[in-house]
PDB file of C-alpha atoms in Angstrom:
ATOM      1  CA  GLY A   1     115.086  91.288  90.236  1.00  0.00           C
ATOM      2  CA  GLU A   2     113.686  93.952  92.457  1.00  0.00           C
ATOM      3  CA  ASP A   3     114.022  93.444  96.193  1.00  0.00           C
ATOM      4  CA  VAL A   4     113.251  95.518  99.259  1.00  0.00           C
ATOM      5  CA  GLU A   5     114.740  94.640 102.646  1.00  0.00           C
ATOM      6  CA  GLN A   6     113.924  95.862 106.132  1.00  0.00           C
ATOM      7  CA  SER A   7     114.797  94.874 109.658  1.00  0.00           C
ATOM      8  CA  LEU A   8     111.948  92.931 111.253  1.00  0.00           C
ATOM      9  CA  PHE A   9     111.569  94.544 114.683  1.00  0.00           C
ATOM     10  CA  LEU A  10     112.131  97.853 116.428  1.00  0.00           C
ATOM     11  CA  SER A  11     111.309  98.702 120.025  1.00  0.00           C
ATOM     12  CA  VAL A  12     111.327 102.259 121.391  1.00  0.00           C
ATOM     13  CA  ARG A  13     110.068 104.122 124.430  1.00  0.00           C
ATOM     14  CA  GLU A  14     107.150 106.486 124.140  1.00  0.00           C
ATOM     15  CA  GLY A  15     108.399 109.994 123.367  1.00  0.00           C
ATOM     16  CA  ASP A  16     111.628 108.817 121.749  1.00  0.00           C
ATOM     17  CA  SER A  17     112.327 108.959 118.024  1.00  0.00           C
ATOM     18  CA  SER A  18     112.000 105.823 115.911  1.00  0.00           C
ATOM     19  CA  VAL A  19     114.112 105.219 112.833  1.00  0.00           C
ATOM     20  CA  ILE A  20     113.093 102.449 110.458  1.00  0.00           C
ATOM     21  CA  ASN A  21     115.532 101.563 107.699  1.00  0.00           C
ATOM     22  CA  CYS A  22     115.086  99.996 104.288  1.00  0.00           C
ATOM     23  CA  THR A  23     117.298  99.085 101.347  1.00  0.00           C
ATOM     24  CA  TYR A  24     116.129  98.503  97.807  1.00  0.00           C
ATOM     25  CA  THR A  25     117.724  97.230  94.622  1.00  0.00           C
ATOM     26  CA  ASP A  26     115.893  98.868  91.709  1.00  0.00           C
ATOM     27  CA  SER A  27     117.875 102.000  90.890  1.00  0.00           C
ATOM     28  CA  SER A  28     115.203 103.078  88.420  1.00  0.00           C
ATOM     29  CA  SER A  29     112.484 103.338  91.072  1.00  0.00           C
ATOM     30  CA  THR A  30     110.473 106.498  90.697  1.00  0.00           C
ATOM     31  CA  TYR A  31     108.714 106.601  94.047  1.00  0.00           C
ATOM     32  CA  LEU A  32     109.546 105.117  97.428  1.00  0.00           C
ATOM     33  CA  TYR A  33     106.855 104.672 100.024  1.00  0.00           C
ATOM     34  CA  TRP A  34     106.213 104.040 103.644  1.00  0.00           C
ATOM     35  CA  TYR A  35     102.975 102.263 104.481  1.00  0.00           C
ATOM     36  CA  LYS A  36     101.558 101.518 107.929  1.00  0.00           C
ATOM     37  CA  GLN A  37      99.503  98.447 108.755  1.00  0.00           C
ATOM     38  CA  GLU A  38      97.652  98.053 112.026  1.00  0.00           C
ATOM     39  CA  PRO A  39      96.299  94.656 113.128  1.00  0.00           C
ATOM     40  CA  GLY A  40      93.377  93.529 110.981  1.00  0.00           C
ATOM     41  CA  ALA A  41      93.537  96.608 108.804  1.00  0.00           C
ATOM     42  CA  GLY A  42      94.620  97.324 105.260  1.00  0.00           C
ATOM     43  CA  LEU A  43      97.686  99.292 104.266  1.00  0.00           C
ATOM     44  CA  GLN A  44      97.677 103.003 104.924  1.00  0.00           C
ATOM     45  CA  LEU A  45     100.033 105.221 102.959  1.00  0.00           C
ATOM     46  CA  LEU A  46     102.044 107.335 105.422  1.00  0.00           C
ATOM     47  CA  THR A  47     104.277 109.218 103.065  1.00  0.00           C
ATOM     48  CA  TYR A  48     106.227 108.863  99.852  1.00  0.00           C
ATOM     49  CA  ILE A  49     109.278 110.453  98.303  1.00  0.00           C
ATOM     50  CA  PHE A  50     110.116 111.010  94.678  1.00  0.00           C
ATOM     51  CA  SER A  51     113.434 109.541  93.651  1.00  0.00           C
ATOM     52  CA  ASN A  52     115.010 112.917  92.857  1.00  0.00           C
ATOM     53  CA  MET A  53     114.520 114.123  96.431  1.00  0.00           C
ATOM     54  CA  ASP A  54     116.817 113.611  99.414  1.00  0.00           C
ATOM     55  CA  MET A  55     114.439 114.383 102.205  1.00  0.00           C
ATOM     56  CA  LYS A  56     110.775 114.925 102.883  1.00  0.00           C
ATOM     57  CA  GLN A  57     109.211 116.089 106.128  1.00  0.00           C
ATOM     58  CA  ASP A  58     105.565 115.708 107.021  1.00  0.00           C
ATOM     59  CA  GLN A  59     104.676 116.633 110.606  1.00  0.00           C
ATOM     60  CA  ARG A  60     106.300 113.970 112.822  1.00  0.00           C
ATOM     61  CA  LEU A  61     107.590 111.984 109.864  1.00  0.00           C
ATOM     62  CA  THR A  62     110.912 112.532 108.112  1.00  0.00           C
ATOM     63  CA  VAL A  63     111.947 110.450 105.125  1.00  0.00           C
ATOM     64  CA  LEU A  64     115.585 110.363 104.069  1.00  0.00           C
ATOM     65  CA  LEU A  65     116.677 108.925 100.737  1.00  0.00           C
ATOM     66  CA  ASN A  66     120.254 108.031  99.865  1.00  0.00           C
ATOM     67  CA  LYS A  67     120.032 107.116  96.205  1.00  0.00           C
ATOM     68  CA  LYS A  68     123.699 106.202  95.920  1.00  0.00           C
ATOM     69  CA  ASP A  69     123.364 103.548  98.651  1.00  0.00           C
ATOM     70  CA  LYS A  70     119.726 102.749  97.786  1.00  0.00           C
ATOM     71  CA  HIS A  71     118.806 103.365 101.393  1.00  0.00           C
ATOM     72  CA  LEU A  72     115.556 104.795 102.664  1.00  0.00           C
ATOM     73  CA  SER A  73     114.689 105.649 106.244  1.00  0.00           C
ATOM     74  CA  LEU A  74     111.606 106.777 108.108  1.00  0.00           C
ATOM     75  CA  ARG A  75     112.017 108.784 111.292  1.00  0.00           C
ATOM     76  CA  ILE A  76     109.030 109.184 113.594  1.00  0.00           C
ATOM     77  CA  ALA A  77     109.531 111.963 116.119  1.00  0.00           C
ATOM     78  CA  ASP A  78     107.922 111.779 119.564  1.00  0.00           C
ATOM     79  CA  THR A  79     106.767 108.205 119.012  1.00  0.00           C
ATOM     80  CA  GLN A  80     103.404 107.400 120.590  1.00  0.00           C
ATOM     81  CA  THR A  81     101.806 104.088 121.566  1.00  0.00           C
ATOM     82  CA  GLY A  82      99.397 104.603 118.669  1.00  0.00           C
ATOM     83  CA  ASP A  83     102.364 104.355 116.316  1.00  0.00           C
ATOM     84  CA  SER A  84     102.743 100.664 117.181  1.00  0.00           C
ATOM     85  CA  ALA A  85     102.178  98.853 113.881  1.00  0.00           C
ATOM     86  CA  ILE A  86     103.998  97.225 110.997  1.00  0.00           C
ATOM     87  CA  TYR A  87     105.724  99.652 108.650  1.00  0.00           C
ATOM     88  CA  PHE A  88     106.328  98.621 105.059  1.00  0.00           C
ATOM     89  CA  CYS A  89     108.883 100.145 102.768  1.00  0.00           C
ATOM     90  CA  ALA A  90     107.952  99.905  99.086  1.00  0.00           C
ATOM     91  CA  GLU A  91     109.277 100.992  95.729  1.00  0.00           C
ATOM     92  CA  MET A  92     107.405 101.654  92.530  1.00  0.00           C
ATOM     93  CA  ASP A  93     109.070 100.744  89.261  1.00  0.00           C
ATOM     94  CA  THR A  94     109.234 103.141  86.350  1.00  0.00           C
ATOM     95  CA  GLY A  95     107.272 101.062  83.934  1.00  0.00           C
ATOM     96  CA  GLY A  96     103.980  99.623  85.045  1.00  0.00           C
ATOM     97  CA  PHE A  97     103.539 101.268  88.425  1.00  0.00           C
ATOM     98  CA  LYS A  98     104.175  97.927  90.091  1.00  0.00           C
ATOM     99  CA  THR A  99     104.870  98.383  93.789  1.00  0.00           C
ATOM    100  CA  ILE A 100     107.322  96.016  95.493  1.00  0.00           C
ATOM    101  CA  PHE A 101     107.054  95.731  99.269  1.00  0.00           C
ATOM    102  CA  GLY A 102     109.533  94.801 101.957  1.00  0.00           C
ATOM    103  CA  ALA A 103     108.605  92.263 104.636  1.00  0.00           C
ATOM    104  CA  GLY A 104     107.736  95.005 107.112  1.00  0.00           C
ATOM    105  CA  THR A 105     109.232  96.303 110.370  1.00  0.00           C
ATOM    106  CA  ARG A 106     107.151  95.719 113.472  1.00  0.00           C
ATOM    107  CA  LEU A 107     107.402  98.773 115.724  1.00  0.00           C
ATOM    108  CA  PHE A 108     106.753  98.271 119.441  1.00  0.00           C
ATOM    109  CA  VAL A 109     106.280 101.407 121.512  1.00  0.00           C
ATOM    110  CA  LYS A 110     106.708 100.967 125.255  1.00  0.00           C
ATOM    111  CA  ALA A 111     104.790 103.312 127.538  1.00  0.00           C
TER     112      ALA A 111
ATOM    113  CA  GLU B   1      85.418 109.508  98.346  1.00  0.00           C
ATOM    114  CA  ALA B   2      84.605 105.840  98.833  1.00  0.00           C
ATOM    115  CA  GLY B   3      87.605 103.572  99.265  1.00  0.00           C
ATOM    116  CA  VAL B   4      88.448 100.220  97.732  1.00  0.00           C
ATOM    117  CA  ALA B   5      85.793  97.700  98.725  1.00  0.00           C
ATOM    118  CA  GLN B   6      86.525  94.011  99.144  1.00  0.00           C
ATOM    119  CA  SER B   7      84.373  91.065 100.099  1.00  0.00           C
ATOM    120  CA  PRO B   8      84.164  88.840 101.942  1.00  0.00           C
ATOM    121  CA  ARG B   9      86.298  89.991 104.869  1.00  0.00           C
ATOM    122  CA  TYR B  10      86.948  86.452 106.039  1.00  0.00           C
ATOM    123  CA  LYS B  11      86.686  83.030 104.449  1.00  0.00           C
ATOM    124  CA  ILE B  12      87.489  79.579 105.767  1.00  0.00           C
ATOM    125  CA  ILE B  13      87.512  76.678 103.328  1.00  0.00           C
ATOM    126  CA  GLU B  14      88.858  73.165 103.167  1.00  0.00           C
ATOM    127  CA  LYS B  15      91.771  72.327 100.920  1.00  0.00           C
ATOM    128  CA  ARG B  16      90.794  71.434  97.364  1.00  0.00           C
ATOM    129  CA  GLN B  17      87.713  73.644  97.572  1.00  0.00           C
ATOM    130  CA  SER B  18      87.232  76.730  95.436  1.00  0.00           C
ATOM    131  CA  VAL B  19      86.907  80.322  96.574  1.00  0.00           C
ATOM    132  CA  ALA B  20      86.375  83.718  94.957  1.00  0.00           C
ATOM    133  CA  PHE B  21      87.103  87.219  96.170  1.00  0.00           C
ATOM    134  CA  TRP B  22      85.583  90.417  94.896  1.00  0.00           C
ATOM    135  CA  CYS B  23      87.016  93.921  94.626  1.00  0.00           C
ATOM    136  CA  ASN B  24      85.435  97.227  93.700  1.00  0.00           C
ATOM    137  CA  PRO B  25      88.123  99.868  93.133  1.00  0.00           C
ATOM    138  CA  ILE B  26      87.845 103.588  93.638  1.00  0.00           C
ATOM    139  CA  SER B  27      85.728 105.125  90.910  1.00  0.00           C
ATOM    140  CA  GLY B  28      87.806 106.222  87.937  1.00  0.00           C
ATOM    141  CA  HIS B  29      90.933 104.273  88.901  1.00  0.00           C
ATOM    142  CA  ALA B  30      92.233 102.544  85.811  1.00  0.00           C
ATOM    143  CA  THR B  31      94.795 100.334  87.522  1.00  0.00           C
ATOM    144  CA  LEU B  32      93.797  97.501  89.829  1.00  0.00           C
ATOM    145  CA  TYR B  33      96.109  95.190  91.746  1.00  0.00           C
ATOM    146  CA  TRP B  34      95.691  91.958  93.661  1.00  0.00           C
ATOM    147  CA  TYR B  35      98.276  91.244  96.336  1.00  0.00           C
ATOM    148  CA  GLN B  36      98.781  88.189  98.516  1.00  0.00           C
ATOM    149  CA  GLN B  37     100.062  88.844 102.031  1.00  0.00           C
ATOM    150  CA  ILE B  38     101.165  85.755 103.919  1.00  0.00           C
ATOM    151  CA  LEU B  39     101.448  86.163 107.685  1.00  0.00           C
ATOM    152  CA  GLY B  40     104.724  87.833 108.601  1.00  0.00           C
ATOM    153  CA  GLN B  41     105.528  88.896 105.049  1.00  0.00           C
ATOM    154  CA  GLY B  42     104.999  91.929 102.911  1.00  0.00           C
ATOM    155  CA  PRO B  43     102.342  91.971 100.207  1.00  0.00           C
ATOM    156  CA  LYS B  44     103.309  90.181  96.997  1.00  0.00           C
ATOM    157  CA  LEU B  45     101.793  91.299  93.708  1.00  0.00           C
ATOM    158  CA  LEU B  46      99.749  88.572  92.039  1.00  0.00           C
ATOM    159  CA  ILE B  47      98.253  90.451  89.124  1.00  0.00           C
ATOM    160  CA  GLN B  48      97.910  93.999  87.834  1.00  0.00           C
ATOM    161  CA  PHE B  49      95.186  95.222  85.470  1.00  0.00           C
ATOM    162  CA  GLN B  50      95.145  98.392  83.429  1.00  0.00           C
ATOM    163  CA  ASN B  51      91.454  98.898  82.646  1.00  0.00           C
ATOM    164  CA  ASN B  52      90.406  95.353  81.697  1.00  0.00           C
ATOM    165  CA  GLY B  53      93.784  94.234  80.333  1.00  0.00           C
ATOM    166  CA  VAL B  54      96.449  92.331  82.272  1.00  0.00           C
ATOM    167  CA  VAL B  55      99.707  94.274  82.685  1.00  0.00           C
ATOM    168  CA  ASP B  56     101.581  91.833  84.907  1.00  0.00           C
ATOM    169  CA  ASP B  57     100.620  88.366  86.114  1.00  0.00           C
ATOM    170  CA  SER B  58     104.114  86.925  86.372  1.00  0.00           C
ATOM    171  CA  GLN B  59     103.659  85.858  89.999  1.00  0.00           C
ATOM    172  CA  LEU B  60     100.146  84.470  89.667  1.00  0.00           C
ATOM    173  CA  PRO B  61     100.083  80.652  90.071  1.00  0.00           C
ATOM    174  CA  LYS B  62      98.056  80.165  86.933  1.00  0.00           C
ATOM    175  CA  ASP B  63      97.413  76.472  87.508  1.00  0.00           C
ATOM    176  CA  ARG B  64      95.056  77.366  90.354  1.00  0.00           C
ATOM    177  CA  PHE B  65      94.582  81.137  90.447  1.00  0.00           C
ATOM    178  CA  SER B  66      92.615  83.192  87.961  1.00  0.00           C
ATOM    179  CA  ALA B  67      91.476  86.792  87.915  1.00  0.00           C
ATOM    180  CA  GLU B  68      89.331  88.901  85.691  1.00  0.00           C
ATOM    181  CA  ARG B  69      88.269  92.492  85.460  1.00  0.00           C
ATOM    182  CA  LEU B  70      85.258  92.664  83.243  1.00  0.00           C
ATOM    183  CA  LYS B  71      84.361  96.122  81.919  1.00  0.00           C
ATOM    184  CA  GLY B  72      87.466  97.552  83.560  1.00  0.00           C
ATOM    185  CA  VAL B  73      85.819  98.162  86.927  1.00  0.00           C
ATOM    186  CA  ASP B  74      85.186  95.366  89.454  1.00  0.00           C
ATOM    187  CA  SER B  75      87.491  92.392  89.675  1.00  0.00           C
ATOM    188  CA  THR B  76      87.302  88.849  90.987  1.00  0.00           C
ATOM    189  CA  LEU B  77      90.154  86.608  92.057  1.00  0.00           C
ATOM    190  CA  LYS B  78      89.519  82.876  92.158  1.00  0.00           C
ATOM    191  CA  ILE B  79      91.449  79.979  93.616  1.00  0.00           C
ATOM    192  CA  GLN B  80      90.588  76.495  92.415  1.00  0.00           C
ATOM    193  CA  PRO B  81      91.537  74.189  94.060  1.00  0.00           C
ATOM    194  CA  ALA B  82      92.880  75.805  97.217  1.00  0.00           C
ATOM    195  CA  LYS B  83      95.959  74.545  99.041  1.00  0.00           C
ATOM    196  CA  LEU B  84      96.972  75.033 102.660  1.00  0.00           C
ATOM    197  CA  GLU B  85      99.717  77.453 101.604  1.00  0.00           C
ATOM    198  CA  ASP B  86      97.127  79.759 100.053  1.00  0.00           C
ATOM    199  CA  SER B  87      96.144  80.878 103.561  1.00  0.00           C
ATOM    200  CA  ALA B  88      96.818  84.604 103.498  1.00  0.00           C
ATOM    201  CA  VAL B  89      95.224  88.020 103.292  1.00  0.00           C
ATOM    202  CA  TYR B  90      94.310  88.975  99.739  1.00  0.00           C
ATOM    203  CA  LEU B  91      94.550  92.707  99.220  1.00  0.00           C
ATOM    204  CA  CYS B  92      93.080  94.663  96.363  1.00  0.00           C
ATOM    205  CA  ALA B  93      94.386  98.107  95.480  1.00  0.00           C
ATOM    206  CA  SER B  94      93.713 100.691  92.810  1.00  0.00           C
ATOM    207  CA  SER B  95      95.476 103.734  91.420  1.00  0.00           C
ATOM    208  CA  THR B  96      95.429 106.249  88.594  1.00  0.00           C
ATOM    209  CA  PRO B  97      98.829 106.235  86.895  1.00  0.00           C
ATOM    210  CA  GLY B  98      99.607 109.121  84.639  1.00  0.00           C
ATOM    211  CA  THR B  99      97.852 111.730  86.738  1.00  0.00           C
ATOM    212  CA  GLY B 100     100.887 112.551  88.874  1.00  0.00           C
ATOM    213  CA  GLU B 101      99.353 110.868  91.909  1.00  0.00           C
ATOM    214  CA  PRO B 102     101.556 107.883  92.718  1.00  0.00           C
ATOM    215  CA  GLU B 103      99.455 106.447  95.499  1.00  0.00           C
ATOM    216  CA  ALA B 104      97.837 103.036  95.426  1.00  0.00           C
ATOM    217  CA  PHE B 105      94.804 102.813  97.701  1.00  0.00           C
ATOM    218  CA  PHE B 106      94.268  99.516  99.466  1.00  0.00           C
ATOM    219  CA  GLY B 107      91.151  97.749 100.596  1.00  0.00           C
ATOM    220  CA  GLN B 108      90.947  96.034 103.985  1.00  0.00           C
ATOM    221  CA  GLY B 109      91.609  92.652 102.444  1.00  0.00           C
ATOM    222  CA  THR B 110      90.043  89.219 102.555  1.00  0.00           C
ATOM    223  CA  ARG B 111      91.569  86.862 105.104  1.00  0.00           C
ATOM    224  CA  LEU B 112      91.535  83.323 103.705  1.00  0.00           C
ATOM    225  CA  THR B 113      92.151  80.309 105.902  1.00  0.00           C
ATOM    226  CA  VAL B 114      92.524  76.949 104.194  1.00  0.00           C
ATOM    227  CA  VAL B 115      92.160  73.985 106.541  1.00  0.00           C
TER     228      VAL B 115
END
């Protein structure tokens, strides 16, 4: 079945770049997403990439997709303390728009 | 544009009691999802509606969980009877498949604690 895996923790210094990695299993995924969740809040869509793209840049965020290896990464440039949160990788299947989430990567940003 | 509304925000019940959650999706969104997010895990899809029909409920524990979406708008999710392991945040989301917009919009969730 479909599965999305992420590392659980990442710690960076303020001003450095953060790279959060994700692997997925469903090769027929149409969209791949990065969501952010702050404590006590719902999920906020950060960015998404269509499966026929290799890269997408949106201000401080860069998403890289390696379809052959089923690997997705999110790079946050100039990481700020406000970026501390849990980041979820997710894939949407081709059929019913079901979104499968990873367990989340908790990003700690040290001042 | 108003977001996805959920209520209540928090609920504490004893095991074997019943509980219901309510969701009002974004106006015009045909697809509505209920997710369960256990602490430390990613959200897990419980049920997906397209208008008022069920598209996927393969991970819904049907012996105790039920959901409905009357008139294809608001939805309720019920747990009866609740177990300790049902403690989680229940997230509702909505989207409009087929319009080219692939985003699902999430509500803030209902945090359920079963004691």
